[in-house]
XYZ file of C-alpha atoms in Angstrom:
434
model
C -0.006 0.002 -0.002
C 1.115 3.573 -0.625
C 1.674 5.988 2.204
C -1.310 7.553 3.900
C -2.237 11.022 2.665
C -2.480 12.425 6.181
C -1.904 11.277 9.737
C -3.252 13.335 12.652
C -1.968 12.477 16.121
C -3.697 13.567 19.312
C -3.307 12.606 22.947
C -7.038 13.316 23.295
C -8.787 11.735 20.303
C -12.565 11.392 20.689
C -13.248 7.936 19.297
C -16.651 6.195 19.412
C -15.716 3.969 22.346
C -13.268 6.139 24.287
C -11.156 9.281 24.510
C -7.506 8.271 24.196
C -4.202 8.954 22.437
C -4.358 7.905 18.810
C -3.045 8.436 15.304
C -5.803 8.811 12.720
C -4.650 7.763 9.254
C -6.373 9.126 6.156
C -6.356 7.845 2.599
C -8.552 9.104 -0.288
C -10.637 11.233 2.041
C -11.611 8.423 4.416
C -10.233 7.194 7.715
C -8.248 4.105 6.770
C -6.710 3.170 10.129
C -6.650 4.296 13.745
C -3.492 3.254 15.525
C -1.455 4.127 18.584
C -0.262 7.674 19.110
C 3.389 6.599 19.027
C 3.022 4.274 16.033
C 5.386 4.669 13.109
C 3.220 5.379 10.068
C 4.295 6.252 6.536
C 2.399 9.367 5.398
C 2.684 12.256 2.984
C 1.679 14.685 5.737
C 1.753 14.293 9.495
C 0.250 16.639 12.092
C 0.692 16.281 15.855
C -1.807 18.346 17.850
C -0.534 17.143 21.232
C -2.981 17.687 24.103
C -5.607 19.439 21.978
C -8.787 17.434 21.421
C -9.369 15.750 18.074
C -13.108 15.650 17.402
C -15.224 14.304 14.570
C -16.598 17.089 12.401
C -19.896 18.396 13.726
C -23.108 17.678 11.840
C -25.655 20.509 11.863
C -28.947 19.191 10.548
C -30.856 22.467 10.979
C -29.526 25.347 8.884
C -31.374 27.963 6.821
C -29.074 29.010 3.963
C -31.769 30.960 2.024
C -30.103 30.742 -1.406
C -31.421 31.277 -4.046
C -33.964 34.031 -3.644
C -32.948 35.531 -0.307
C -29.182 35.308 -0.719
C -28.790 38.744 0.872
C -29.896 37.016 4.105
C -27.354 34.185 3.762
C -25.780 32.089 1.023
C -23.977 28.804 0.485
C -20.500 30.368 0.422
C -20.895 32.446 3.579
C -22.817 29.844 5.574
C -20.451 26.998 4.792
C -17.323 29.045 5.485
C -18.781 29.955 8.877
C -19.597 26.295 9.449
C -16.022 25.221 8.690
C -14.638 27.846 11.061
C -16.898 26.473 13.789
C -15.949 22.823 13.278
C -19.122 21.913 11.348
C -18.217 19.740 8.370
C -21.702 18.629 7.325
C -24.909 20.643 7.317
C -28.394 20.000 6.010
C -30.265 22.919 4.538
C -33.872 23.663 5.419
C -36.432 23.833 2.581
C -37.812 27.292 3.327
C -36.638 30.914 3.091
C -35.109 30.198 -0.300
C -37.091 30.995 -3.443
C -38.405 28.664 -4.631
C -38.841 26.605 -1.460
C -37.772 22.963 -1.774
C -41.241 21.489 -2.213
C -40.795 19.603 -5.481
C -37.968 18.029 -7.457
C -37.571 21.013 -9.767
C -37.047 23.346 -6.805
C -34.478 20.942 -5.350
C -32.605 20.969 -8.668
C -32.650 24.764 -8.621
C -31.213 24.822 -5.108
C -28.521 22.268 -5.921
C -27.525 24.318 -8.956
C -27.247 27.427 -6.786
C -25.011 25.554 -4.316
C -22.720 23.951 -6.891
C -19.112 25.037 -6.457
C -19.819 27.317 -3.491
C -19.737 24.987 -0.484
C -16.810 24.794 1.930
C -18.350 21.841 3.791
C -20.621 18.984 2.715
C -24.288 19.963 2.296
C -27.491 17.943 2.137
C -31.082 19.071 1.760
C -34.410 18.597 3.496
C -37.593 18.624 1.438
C -40.705 20.517 2.417
C -44.221 19.243 3.202
C -46.834 21.936 2.655
C -50.543 21.915 1.764
C -51.083 20.467 -1.709
C -47.647 18.956 -2.364
C -48.131 15.417 -1.014
C -47.904 14.085 -4.589
C -44.408 15.621 -4.849
C -42.971 13.917 -1.759
C -42.051 10.672 -3.526
C -40.135 12.513 -6.271
C -38.221 14.539 -3.661
C -37.443 11.353 -1.754
C -36.185 9.723 -4.938
C -34.071 12.824 -5.633
C -32.210 12.310 -2.349
C -33.607 14.672 0.292
C -32.915 13.553 3.865
C -36.535 13.868 4.976
C -39.328 16.410 5.068
C -39.952 19.529 7.126
C -43.358 20.916 7.998
C -44.844 23.550 10.284
C -48.002 23.283 12.348
C -48.121 27.098 12.701
C -47.210 29.919 10.283
C -43.607 29.701 9.145
C -42.975 33.427 8.718
C -42.885 33.242 4.895
C -46.045 32.991 2.805
C -44.632 30.536 0.267
C -44.172 27.838 2.945
C -47.569 27.549 4.687
C -48.228 25.200 7.601
C -49.989 21.866 7.468
C -53.292 21.714 9.303
C -54.020 18.930 11.765
C -56.461 17.541 9.187
C -53.734 17.438 6.507
C -51.006 15.813 8.609
C -52.402 12.225 8.564
C -52.218 12.085 4.762
C -48.642 13.322 4.776
C -47.673 10.855 7.496
C -49.224 7.982 5.548
C -47.198 8.885 2.454
C -43.963 9.222 4.441
C -44.662 5.907 6.168
C -44.950 4.351 2.701
C -41.649 5.915 1.681
C -39.989 5.151 5.044
C -39.087 8.843 5.186
C -38.571 11.069 8.212
C -40.836 14.026 9.039
C -39.263 16.855 11.030
C -41.745 19.253 12.600
C -41.840 22.817 13.861
C -44.433 22.025 16.517
C -46.428 24.949 17.867
C -50.235 24.949 17.970
C -51.530 28.064 16.209
C -54.587 28.190 18.463
C -52.276 28.873 21.422
C -50.276 31.654 19.753
C -51.057 35.365 19.956
C -49.837 38.270 17.882
C -46.666 39.636 19.450
C -47.063 43.230 20.653
C -45.220 45.946 18.784
C -42.924 46.522 21.717
C -39.242 46.531 22.641
C -40.014 44.465 25.764
C -39.055 40.820 25.454
C -41.661 39.764 28.018
C -44.543 40.582 25.662
C -43.081 38.514 22.840
C -42.415 35.603 25.220
C -46.013 35.680 26.446
C -47.278 35.513 22.863
C -45.702 32.058 22.381
C -46.311 30.224 25.679
C -45.025 26.724 26.467
C -48.518 25.291 26.026
C -48.297 26.053 22.297
C -45.455 23.557 22.006
C -46.927 21.174 24.555
C -50.309 20.922 22.827
C -48.784 20.524 19.357
C -46.380 17.836 20.480
C -49.142 15.910 22.231
C -51.301 15.952 19.092
C -48.299 15.045 16.961
C -47.476 12.082 19.212
C -50.969 10.664 18.739
C -50.909 11.093 14.975
C -47.433 9.536 14.790
C -48.472 6.491 16.770
C -51.514 5.880 14.589
C -49.527 6.313 11.362
C -46.510 4.321 12.636
C -44.361 7.000 11.054
C -40.942 8.442 11.939
C -41.267 11.962 13.343
C -38.737 14.311 14.932
C -39.546 17.477 16.908
C -37.411 20.447 15.934
C -35.820 23.042 18.234
C -37.557 22.009 21.462
C -37.903 24.986 23.752
C -40.603 23.974 26.256
C -39.405 21.608 28.964
C -43.022 20.806 29.911
C -43.318 18.844 26.641
C -40.600 16.417 27.699
C -42.938 13.968 29.423
C -44.949 13.593 26.206
C -41.779 12.987 24.198
C -40.535 10.420 26.707
C -43.796 8.461 26.489
C -43.996 8.505 22.678
C -41.974 7.422 19.670
C -41.065 11.017 18.844
C -37.430 12.096 18.851
C -36.353 15.652 19.615
C -33.563 18.177 19.303
C -32.787 21.468 20.979
C -30.491 24.379 20.204
C -27.667 26.178 22.012
C -29.768 29.305 22.568
C -32.460 27.401 24.475
C -29.815 25.703 26.602
C -27.596 28.677 27.439
C -29.620 31.901 27.315
C -32.065 33.162 29.937
C -35.220 35.115 29.104
C -34.753 37.242 32.220
C -31.377 38.470 30.945
C -32.555 39.547 27.475
C -32.438 43.361 27.339
C -35.341 45.357 25.984
C -34.873 45.988 22.280
C -32.329 43.175 21.853
C -34.039 41.593 18.862
C -30.956 39.503 18.031
C -32.428 37.163 20.684
C -35.793 36.770 18.917
C -36.592 33.270 17.671
C -39.595 30.971 17.425
C -40.261 29.180 19.685
C -38.769 31.698 22.107
C -35.901 31.525 24.563
C -37.398 30.770 27.974
C -36.169 30.878 31.565
C -33.234 29.316 33.392
C -35.319 26.662 35.186
C -36.730 25.579 31.827
C -33.174 25.256 30.476
C -32.199 23.167 33.490
C -34.864 20.625 32.509
C -33.689 20.586 28.912
C -30.162 19.786 30.113
C -31.544 16.875 32.172
C -33.261 15.613 29.025
C -29.967 15.767 27.159
C -28.276 13.823 29.908
C -30.900 11.052 29.907
C -31.128 10.822 26.116
C -34.623 12.227 25.639
C -33.114 15.009 23.520
C -30.691 13.390 21.083
C -29.318 16.335 19.088
C -28.167 19.908 19.568
C -28.204 21.898 16.316
C -28.016 25.581 15.463
C -31.304 26.441 13.716
C -29.126 29.103 12.089
C -31.843 31.383 10.690
C -30.207 34.638 9.616
C -31.509 37.707 7.827
C -30.273 41.164 6.923
C -29.428 43.580 9.693
C -32.375 45.756 8.707
C -34.851 42.897 9.179
C -33.531 42.342 12.715
C -34.235 45.945 13.669
C -37.452 47.257 15.178
C -39.605 45.754 17.907
C -39.985 42.163 19.071
C -43.298 42.198 17.254
C -41.875 43.086 13.847
C -38.228 41.892 13.728
C -37.367 38.645 11.955
C -37.312 35.683 14.327
C -34.111 33.714 13.984
C -30.780 33.155 15.730
C -27.454 33.377 13.871
C -24.967 31.060 15.546
C -23.596 28.573 13.004
C -19.954 29.362 13.775
C -20.355 29.484 17.560
C -22.339 26.395 18.523
C -19.437 24.290 19.774
C -17.888 26.859 22.147
C -21.336 28.038 23.302
C -22.314 24.501 24.228
C -18.930 23.554 25.695
C -18.854 26.665 27.899
C -22.190 25.768 29.491
C -21.711 21.985 29.450
C -18.400 22.312 31.285
C -19.994 24.593 33.881
C -22.679 21.958 34.457
C -20.179 19.111 34.873
C -20.545 17.451 31.468
C -17.620 16.092 29.468
C -16.555 17.225 26.007
C -17.477 13.726 24.823
C -21.109 14.511 25.721
C -21.062 17.604 23.510
C -19.574 15.541 20.668
C -22.394 13.017 21.015
C -25.069 15.729 20.950
C -23.589 17.771 18.090
C -21.953 15.161 15.879
C -23.090 11.570 16.366
C -26.701 12.483 17.221
C -27.449 14.647 14.167
C -25.596 12.185 11.906
C -27.864 9.407 13.139
C -30.971 11.567 12.640
C -30.002 12.226 9.022
C -29.070 8.599 8.328
C -25.377 9.441 7.911
C -23.985 7.162 10.621
C -20.984 5.289 9.260
C -19.918 8.165 7.045
C -20.315 11.189 9.309
C -20.341 11.918 13.013
C -17.505 9.745 14.311
C -13.784 9.123 14.045
C -13.994 5.540 12.822
C -12.432 3.448 10.089
C -14.397 3.916 6.886
C -15.870 7.272 7.874
C -15.082 10.478 6.053
C -11.940 12.113 7.453
C -13.876 15.083 8.851
C -11.704 16.128 11.776
C -11.627 19.110 14.140
C -8.823 20.328 16.381
C -10.316 21.924 19.487
C -8.568 23.679 22.348
C -11.073 23.235 25.202
C -9.282 25.601 27.583
C -8.785 28.662 25.392
C -11.142 31.601 25.877
C -12.301 34.336 23.507
C -14.821 37.139 23.419
C -17.302 37.062 20.544
C -16.865 39.922 18.096
C -19.769 39.758 15.652
C -17.681 41.563 13.031
C -15.281 38.612 12.897
C -17.973 36.023 12.190
C -18.196 34.648 8.660
C -21.956 34.363 8.118
C -23.262 37.056 5.803
C -24.839 39.514 8.261
C -22.946 40.209 11.537
C -25.863 39.782 13.949
C -25.765 37.336 16.858
C -27.066 37.295 20.438
C -23.661 36.043 21.596
C -21.840 39.283 20.734
C -19.629 40.342 23.642
C -19.914 37.008 25.476
C -16.767 35.268 26.681
C -16.727 31.644 25.581
C -14.427 28.723 26.289
C -13.096 26.494 23.523
C -11.508 27.406 20.199
C -11.531 25.503 16.908
C -7.992 25.769 15.536
C -8.189 23.472 12.475
C -10.880 21.673 10.505
C -10.397 19.005 7.846
C -13.103 17.980 5.393
C -12.378 14.521 4.020
C -8.706 15.028 4.872
C -8.430 18.463 3.257
C -8.174 21.739 5.243
C -11.699 23.169 5.312
C -12.532 26.800 4.640
C -9.805 27.428 2.072
C -11.507 26.217 -1.106
C -15.149 25.337 -1.843
C -14.619 21.565 -2.082
C -17.764 20.541 -0.218
C -19.922 17.842 -1.777
C -23.683 18.004 -2.271
C -24.976 14.960 -0.423
C -27.950 12.730 -1.138
C -29.761 10.653 1.440
C -28.360 7.505 -0.150
C -24.775 8.819 -0.293
C -22.327 6.229 0.948
């Protein structure tokens, strides 16, 4: 055999079964061998990162890239460069906020064409389930989407309307036939109120109470059981819905902002913190962390939902609802996880292995294992930095984390054995990619 293309040595390699010293050997973009740290290995390039942690590339299964159509909000080049800088080597793009939305095979082809040659990390796509497009779901599935996203309440954009409770059973039946995953923004519209045109966060928070999530998730659990379908709850914010999730076949994710930010600390007028469902209180976050620890919540993903700076201005009633955090998820989560007594291996499980499993990418993504893509991240868990929004790589420099001191710095990212962020060498993934 010829020499390996790359060998990365770390005294703190996060492998699926342990954290230990290791040399990770790469050939043709895949991990070909994992051997002892001190092993003599013939390679074209060798990197020793010493005590720094070697992590599998993160998988972010909840990203709104918005291109084409709203590329001034975000785009494939800017989003994927930010991802690479944050240690995210695979992301899956949501079907809405781009024009056209990804609700049929032609729209998916348009989006893939827009992404071609622009991606600095690997990118897959979710399809959309909206009223009237059930007959398009099979063609999207065949075209390689990773599953289907729907809303049970208004999405914020007119071209991606929600499914009614009467429409959901038909969609679930079709996805059961296809053995496809449905991912759901679960808030009951009957429990939502119009947010007041105010700079006070409390009014916005009251307009989207926990019972909106709780009621939607309970109804969704019943429909899922009857359909025997696969359904995943997106961006869980309400801890009072956890008992329903635990007693059902639903899976669930949450996001760094729900786990680390406190509604009581959001200043009036700070619309960078606005998202739907909303950021709630510290005691609520405590319960979400317990659900992470016991496995009820299996993934932590960004729900990176950016817009222009102008659309983030105004009141909590009128500003766009979305958090920009794609580049910061790992240090945000590690800072809080460490404070709460969790290990870095826990964060890796929540942000890499968990989302990879959700998307059906286990074996290729989400772990440092022989046969997997050589998506590797060097992480200094002890370094600290203060977030300067102007230094972030997503298109519009707005983030609720501006000025926060975080622990943990990504110092190097490899995508399939190649330094990520330098050239747009990301692949466009299909669900059946192996």
